[in-house]
Amino acid sequence: MNLLITGGAGYVGYALIQHLLAEPGPLKEILIYDNLSRKNFALFSGSPAKDIRIRFVQGELLDGRSLSKTLENADAVVHLAAKVSTPFADNEAHFFDQINHWGTAQLVQAATDSPSLKKFLYLSSVSVYGHQPEPVNEQTPPHPDSFYGHAKYRGEEQLVRLPAACDSYILRAGNVYGYSPAMRLDAVLNRFVFEAHFQGRITLHGNGDQNRPFVHVDKLAAVIRTILLEAVPRGVYNVVEHNFSVRELARAVAKHYPDLEMHTINQHIQMKSLRVQVPGLLQAFAPFPPKSLDEELAEFSAHFAF
């Protein structure tokens, strides 16, 4: 299998490549397509960089000619490249639309001209559901209420143009967290752990009762690997393991840092909230590896240099 991963040098991409290289499999080539806009170069050092199956192309999603060339011999695509932000981001509308919507459109257009392509995975987000008073599932109609959510959903809509012979998968992931050399520290749980470890205090915005769906980066990568290498029905899937309020997250982190200080800003403000029904439909075909949140937080903390 020849695999193209857009955004492969990023947070999820790094974890996915680790999972793909960990066990022998049918992969002949992993082509990473990334513009390196996040200035994250962890992928280019250490063991992944020494694997002869890996190739790298620096390019933009909106460069249709470059995309078509990189897709010439691809059997599968994992589309991770995106402008990312918090789930309810409500600024920079133009950039979200250009990259997450029209960038996806360019990639799909290039994919329609690639006769060898058999699978196309698009990493979307549960933000397409918007703020919801009740838990959502895969049958819940999307109702995005942020620029990020709108752009992700419009990106999803582009996949209907793929050829019938190409199985498409839309993965609506929760907030991704967990240690990685390529990790994002703007993600809420990652930020909490970093601040707890190095500053001894964390800051909660709003009243702390707002709920968020979560999935560990390694579990998300394991699910994607399963879809790529095994027979999983095409479709739209939520990829969420936990739902926590921000206050519950803070308490989970405090178990590992007993002297942690918690500061709350604008306690009177009720923030947007979202919960996702778990387990989702995908767990019947690609179950998460078993590991508790406490174990994940302990491992995260242990990775810090001091």
CSV table of C-alpha atoms in Angstrom, one decimal:
chain,number,residue,atom,x,y,z
A,1,MET,CA,0.0,0.0,0.0
A,2,ASN,CA,1.2,3.5,-0.9
A,3,LEU,CA,-0.2,6.0,1.7
A,4,LEU,CA,-0.4,9.7,1.5
A,5,ILE,CA,-0.8,11.6,4.8
A,6,THR,CA,-1.6,15.3,4.5
A,7,GLY,CA,-0.5,17.2,7.7
A,8,GLY,CA,1.6,14.2,8.5
A,9,ALA,CA,4.2,16.2,10.4
A,10,GLY,CA,1.6,17.4,12.9
A,11,TYR,CA,0.3,16.1,16.2
A,12,VAL,CA,-1.9,13.3,15.0
A,13,GLY,CA,0.3,12.6,12.0
A,14,TYR,CA,3.3,11.9,14.1
A,15,ALA,CA,1.4,9.4,16.3
A,16,LEU,CA,-0.2,7.7,13.3
A,17,ILE,CA,3.2,7.2,11.6
A,18,GLN,CA,4.5,5.7,14.9
A,19,HIS,CA,1.6,3.2,14.9
A,20,LEU,CA,2.1,2.4,11.2
A,21,LEU,CA,5.8,1.7,11.6
A,22,ALA,CA,5.5,-0.3,14.9
A,23,GLU,CA,4.3,-3.5,13.3
A,24,PRO,CA,5.1,-5.2,9.9
A,25,GLY,CA,2.4,-4.5,7.4
A,26,PRO,CA,1.6,-4.0,3.7
A,27,LEU,CA,2.9,-0.4,3.6
A,28,LYS,CA,5.3,0.2,0.8
A,29,GLU,CA,5.5,4.0,1.1
A,30,ILE,CA,4.3,6.7,3.5
A,31,LEU,CA,4.3,10.1,1.7
A,32,ILE,CA,4.0,13.0,4.1
A,33,TYR,CA,2.5,16.2,2.6
A,34,ASP,CA,2.8,19.1,5.0
A,35,ASN,CA,3.5,22.9,4.7
A,36,LEU,CA,5.2,22.9,8.2
A,37,SER,CA,3.2,26.0,9.1
A,38,ARG,CA,3.2,25.0,12.8
A,39,LYS,CA,7.0,24.9,12.9
A,40,ASN,CA,6.9,21.4,14.4
A,41,PHE,CA,9.9,19.3,13.3
A,42,ALA,CA,9.7,16.4,15.7
A,43,LEU,CA,9.0,14.0,12.8
A,44,PHE,CA,12.4,14.7,11.2
A,45,SER,CA,14.6,13.3,14.0
A,46,GLY,CA,14.7,9.9,15.7
A,47,SER,CA,13.6,6.6,14.4
A,48,PRO,CA,10.7,7.6,12.1
A,49,ALA,CA,13.1,9.6,10.0
A,50,LYS,CA,15.3,6.6,9.4
A,51,ASP,CA,12.6,4.4,7.8
A,52,ILE,CA,13.2,4.0,4.1
A,53,ARG,CA,9.4,3.9,3.4
A,54,ILE,CA,8.9,7.5,4.4
A,55,ARG,CA,9.1,10.4,1.9
A,56,PHE,CA,8.3,14.0,2.6
A,57,VAL,CA,6.9,16.7,0.3
A,58,GLN,CA,6.5,20.3,1.6
A,59,GLY,CA,3.4,21.7,-0.1
A,60,GLU,CA,0.1,23.6,0.4
A,61,LEU,CA,-3.4,22.1,0.3
A,62,LEU,CA,-4.5,24.8,-2.1
A,63,ASP,CA,-1.8,23.8,-4.7
A,64,GLY,CA,-3.8,21.5,-6.9
A,65,ARG,CA,-0.9,20.6,-9.2
A,66,SER,CA,1.3,19.5,-6.4
A,67,LEU,CA,-1.5,17.5,-4.8
A,68,SER,CA,-2.2,15.7,-8.1
A,69,LYS,CA,1.4,14.7,-8.5
A,70,THR,CA,1.7,13.4,-5.0
A,71,LEU,CA,-1.5,11.3,-5.4
A,72,GLU,CA,-0.4,9.6,-8.7
A,73,ASN,CA,0.4,6.2,-7.1
A,74,ALA,CA,-1.5,6.5,-3.8
A,75,ASP,CA,-3.7,3.6,-2.6
A,76,ALA,CA,-5.0,5.5,0.4
A,77,VAL,CA,-5.2,9.0,1.8
A,78,VAL,CA,-5.4,10.2,5.4
A,79,HIS,CA,-6.3,13.9,5.3
A,80,LEU,CA,-5.2,15.4,8.5
A,81,ALA,CA,-4.0,18.8,7.3
A,82,ALA,CA,-6.1,21.6,8.6
A,83,LYS,CA,-6.1,24.9,10.4
A,84,VAL,CA,-6.9,23.8,13.9
A,85,SER,CA,-8.2,25.6,16.9
A,86,THR,CA,-10.5,25.2,19.9
A,87,PRO,CA,-13.8,23.5,19.1
A,88,PHE,CA,-15.9,26.7,19.2
A,89,ALA,CA,-13.4,29.0,17.5
A,90,ASP,CA,-15.1,32.1,16.3
A,91,ASN,CA,-12.4,34.1,14.6
A,92,GLU,CA,-10.3,34.0,11.4
A,93,ALA,CA,-13.3,32.8,9.3
A,94,HIS,CA,-11.4,33.3,6.0
A,95,PHE,CA,-8.5,31.1,6.9
A,96,PHE,CA,-10.6,28.3,8.3
A,97,ASP,CA,-12.7,28.3,5.1
A,98,GLN,CA,-9.7,28.5,2.8
A,99,ILE,CA,-7.8,25.6,4.3
A,100,ASN,CA,-10.3,23.3,5.9
A,101,HIS,CA,-13.0,23.7,3.2
A,102,TRP,CA,-11.4,24.7,0.0
A,103,GLY,CA,-8.1,22.8,0.8
A,104,THR,CA,-10.1,19.7,1.2
A,105,ALA,CA,-11.9,20.4,-2.0
A,106,GLN,CA,-8.6,20.6,-3.8
A,107,LEU,CA,-7.5,17.3,-2.3
A,108,VAL,CA,-10.7,15.6,-3.3
A,109,GLN,CA,-10.4,16.9,-6.8
A,110,ALA,CA,-6.9,15.5,-7.1
A,111,ALA,CA,-8.2,12.2,-5.6
A,112,THR,CA,-10.9,11.8,-8.3
A,113,ASP,CA,-8.2,11.7,-10.9
A,114,SER,CA,-6.2,9.0,-9.1
A,115,PRO,CA,-7.4,5.5,-10.3
A,116,SER,CA,-5.4,3.6,-7.8
A,117,LEU,CA,-7.1,5.2,-4.7
A,118,LYS,CA,-9.1,2.8,-2.6
A,119,LYS,CA,-9.6,4.6,0.8
A,120,PHE,CA,-9.9,8.3,1.8
A,121,LEU,CA,-10.0,9.2,5.5
A,122,TYR,CA,-10.9,12.7,6.5
A,123,LEU,CA,-10.2,13.8,10.0
A,124,SER,CA,-13.2,16.0,10.9
A,125,SER,CA,-14.3,17.2,14.3
A,126,VAL,CA,-17.2,16.9,16.7
A,127,SER,CA,-17.4,20.7,16.4
A,128,VAL,CA,-19.6,20.1,13.4
A,129,TYR,CA,-22.4,19.4,15.9
A,130,GLY,CA,-22.0,22.8,17.5
A,131,HIS,CA,-23.4,23.5,21.0
A,132,GLN,CA,-25.9,20.8,22.0
A,133,PRO,CA,-28.0,20.4,25.2
A,134,GLU,CA,-28.2,16.6,24.9
A,135,PRO,CA,-25.5,14.1,23.9
A,136,VAL,CA,-25.1,13.6,20.2
A,137,ASN,CA,-24.4,10.5,18.0
A,138,GLU,CA,-23.7,9.8,14.4
A,139,GLN,CA,-27.4,10.3,13.5
A,140,THR,CA,-27.5,13.8,15.0
A,141,PRO,CA,-27.8,16.4,12.2
A,142,PRO,CA,-24.7,18.7,12.2
A,143,HIS,CA,-25.3,22.2,13.4
A,144,PRO,CA,-22.0,24.0,13.5
A,145,ASP,CA,-21.9,27.3,15.3
A,146,SER,CA,-18.3,28.3,14.9
A,147,PHE,CA,-16.1,29.2,11.9
A,148,TYR,CA,-14.0,26.2,12.6
A,149,GLY,CA,-17.0,23.9,12.8
A,150,HIS,CA,-18.5,25.3,9.6
A,151,ALA,CA,-15.3,24.8,7.6
A,152,LYS,CA,-14.9,21.3,8.8
A,153,TYR,CA,-18.4,20.4,7.9
A,154,ARG,CA,-18.1,21.9,4.4
A,155,GLY,CA,-14.9,19.9,4.0
A,156,GLU,CA,-16.9,16.8,4.8
A,157,GLU,CA,-19.4,17.6,2.1
A,158,GLN,CA,-16.6,17.6,-0.5
A,159,LEU,CA,-16.2,13.8,-0.1
A,160,VAL,CA,-19.4,13.0,-2.0
A,161,ARG,CA,-17.4,13.7,-5.2
A,162,LEU,CA,-15.1,10.8,-4.6
A,163,PRO,CA,-15.5,7.8,-7.0
A,164,ALA,CA,-17.7,5.0,-5.9
A,165,ALA,CA,-14.8,2.6,-5.9
A,166,CYS,CA,-13.1,4.7,-3.2
A,167,ASP,CA,-14.3,4.0,0.3
A,168,SER,CA,-14.6,7.3,2.3
A,169,TYR,CA,-14.4,7.7,6.0
A,170,ILE,CA,-15.3,10.8,8.0
A,171,LEU,CA,-13.9,10.7,11.5
A,172,ARG,CA,-15.4,13.3,13.8
A,173,ALA,CA,-12.8,13.4,16.6
A,174,GLY,CA,-13.2,14.8,20.0
A,175,ASN,CA,-10.5,17.1,21.6
A,176,VAL,CA,-7.2,15.3,21.1
A,177,TYR,CA,-4.9,15.1,24.1
A,178,GLY,CA,-1.8,13.1,25.2
A,179,TYR,CA,1.9,13.3,25.1
A,180,SER,CA,3.8,13.3,21.8
A,181,PRO,CA,7.0,15.0,20.7
A,182,ALA,CA,4.8,16.8,18.2
A,183,MET,CA,2.0,17.7,20.7
A,184,ARG,CA,-0.1,20.8,20.7
A,185,LEU,CA,-0.1,22.7,24.0
A,186,ASP,CA,-3.1,24.8,23.1
A,187,ALA,CA,-5.4,21.8,23.5
A,188,VAL,CA,-7.1,22.2,26.9
A,189,LEU,CA,-6.0,19.0,28.7
A,190,ASN,CA,-2.4,19.2,27.3
A,191,ARG,CA,-2.3,22.8,28.5
A,192,PHE,CA,-3.5,21.9,32.0
A,193,VAL,CA,-0.8,19.2,32.4
A,194,PHE,CA,1.9,21.5,31.1
A,195,GLU,CA,0.9,24.3,33.4
A,196,ALA,CA,0.4,22.0,36.4
A,197,HIS,CA,3.9,20.5,36.0
A,198,PHE,CA,5.8,23.7,35.3
A,199,GLN,CA,3.8,26.5,37.0
A,200,GLY,CA,1.9,24.7,39.7
A,201,ARG,CA,-1.4,26.3,38.7
A,202,ILE,CA,-4.0,26.1,36.0
A,203,THR,CA,-6.7,28.6,34.8
A,204,LEU,CA,-10.3,27.6,34.1
A,205,HIS,CA,-12.4,29.8,31.9
A,206,GLY,CA,-16.2,30.2,32.7
A,207,ASN,CA,-17.9,28.3,35.4
A,208,GLY,CA,-16.1,25.0,34.6
A,209,ASP,CA,-19.3,23.0,33.9
A,210,GLN,CA,-18.9,23.1,30.1
A,211,ASN,CA,-18.4,19.6,28.7
A,212,ARG,CA,-16.0,18.5,26.1
A,213,PRO,CA,-15.5,15.1,24.3
A,214,PHE,CA,-12.0,13.7,24.3
A,215,VAL,CA,-9.8,11.1,22.7
A,216,HIS,CA,-6.1,10.3,23.3
A,217,VAL,CA,-3.9,10.9,20.3
A,218,ASP,CA,-2.5,7.3,20.4
A,219,LYS,CA,-6.0,5.9,20.4
A,220,LEU,CA,-7.1,8.1,17.5
A,221,ALA,CA,-4.0,6.9,15.6
A,222,ALA,CA,-4.7,3.3,16.4
A,223,VAL,CA,-8.3,3.6,15.0
A,224,ILE,CA,-7.0,5.2,11.8
A,225,ARG,CA,-4.5,2.4,11.4
A,226,THR,CA,-7.2,-0.2,11.8
A,227,ILE,CA,-9.4,1.5,9.1
A,228,LEU,CA,-6.4,1.6,6.7
A,229,LEU,CA,-5.3,-2.0,7.1
A,230,GLU,CA,-8.6,-3.8,7.9
A,231,ALA,CA,-12.1,-4.1,6.4
A,232,VAL,CA,-14.2,-1.4,8.0
A,233,PRO,CA,-17.4,-0.2,6.5
A,234,ARG,CA,-17.3,3.3,5.0
A,235,GLY,CA,-19.2,5.9,6.8
A,236,VAL,CA,-19.3,8.8,9.2
A,237,TYR,CA,-18.0,8.0,12.7
A,238,ASN,CA,-17.5,9.8,16.0
A,239,VAL,CA,-14.1,9.1,17.6
A,240,VAL,CA,-14.6,9.9,21.2
A,241,GLU,CA,-13.8,7.9,24.4
A,242,HIS,CA,-14.6,10.4,27.2
A,243,ASN,CA,-16.8,13.3,28.0
A,244,PHE,CA,-15.6,15.5,30.8
A,245,SER,CA,-16.4,18.9,32.2
A,246,VAL,CA,-13.5,21.3,32.4
A,247,ARG,CA,-13.8,21.1,36.2
A,248,GLU,CA,-13.6,17.3,36.1
A,249,LEU,CA,-10.4,17.6,33.9
A,250,ALA,CA,-8.9,19.9,36.4
A,251,ARG,CA,-9.6,17.5,39.3
A,252,ALA,CA,-8.1,14.6,37.3
A,253,VAL,CA,-4.9,16.6,36.8
A,254,ALA,CA,-4.8,17.6,40.4
A,255,LYS,CA,-4.7,13.9,41.5
A,256,HIS,CA,-1.2,13.9,40.0
A,257,TYR,CA,-0.3,17.3,41.3
A,258,PRO,CA,-1.7,17.5,44.9
A,259,ASP,CA,-0.5,21.1,45.5
A,260,LEU,CA,-2.0,22.4,42.3
A,261,GLU,CA,-3.7,25.8,42.4
A,262,MET,CA,-6.8,26.4,40.3
A,263,HIS,CA,-7.8,29.9,39.2
A,264,THR,CA,-11.2,30.5,37.6
A,265,ILE,CA,-11.8,33.5,35.3
A,266,ASN,CA,-15.4,34.8,34.6
A,267,GLN,CA,-17.1,32.2,36.7
A,268,HIS,CA,-20.5,33.8,35.9
A,269,ILE,CA,-20.2,32.9,32.2
A,270,GLN,CA,-21.7,29.7,31.0
A,271,MET,CA,-19.6,28.4,28.1
A,272,LYS,CA,-20.7,26.4,25.1
A,273,SER,CA,-20.9,22.7,25.8
A,274,LEU,CA,-21.0,19.4,23.9
A,275,ARG,CA,-21.2,15.7,24.9
A,276,VAL,CA,-21.0,12.7,22.5
A,277,GLN,CA,-22.6,9.3,23.1
A,278,VAL,CA,-20.0,6.6,23.8
A,279,PRO,CA,-19.2,4.1,22.6
A,280,GLY,CA,-19.6,5.3,19.0
A,281,LEU,CA,-20.4,3.1,16.0
A,282,LEU,CA,-16.7,2.7,15.1
A,283,GLN,CA,-15.9,0.8,18.3
A,284,ALA,CA,-17.5,-2.3,16.9
A,285,PHE,CA,-14.8,-2.4,14.2
A,286,ALA,CA,-11.9,-0.5,15.7
A,287,PRO,CA,-11.9,-0.6,19.5
A,288,PHE,CA,-9.7,1.7,21.5
A,289,PRO,CA,-6.6,0.2,23.1
A,290,PRO,CA,-7.4,-0.2,26.9
A,291,LYS,CA,-5.8,2.5,29.0
A,292,SER,CA,-7.3,4.8,31.7
A,293,LEU,CA,-7.1,8.5,31.9
A,294,ASP,CA,-5.1,8.3,35.1
A,295,GLU,CA,-2.5,6.1,33.3
A,296,GLU,CA,-2.4,8.5,30.4
A,297,LEU,CA,-1.8,11.5,32.6
A,298,ALA,CA,0.9,9.7,34.6
A,299,GLU,CA,2.7,8.8,31.3
A,300,PHE,CA,2.3,12.4,30.1
A,301,SER,CA,3.9,13.8,33.3
A,302,ALA,CA,6.7,11.3,33.2
A,303,HIS,CA,7.8,12.4,29.7
A,304,PHE,CA,8.7,15.9,30.9
A,305,ALA,CA,12.5,16.6,31.0
A,306,PHE,CA,12.4,18.1,34.6
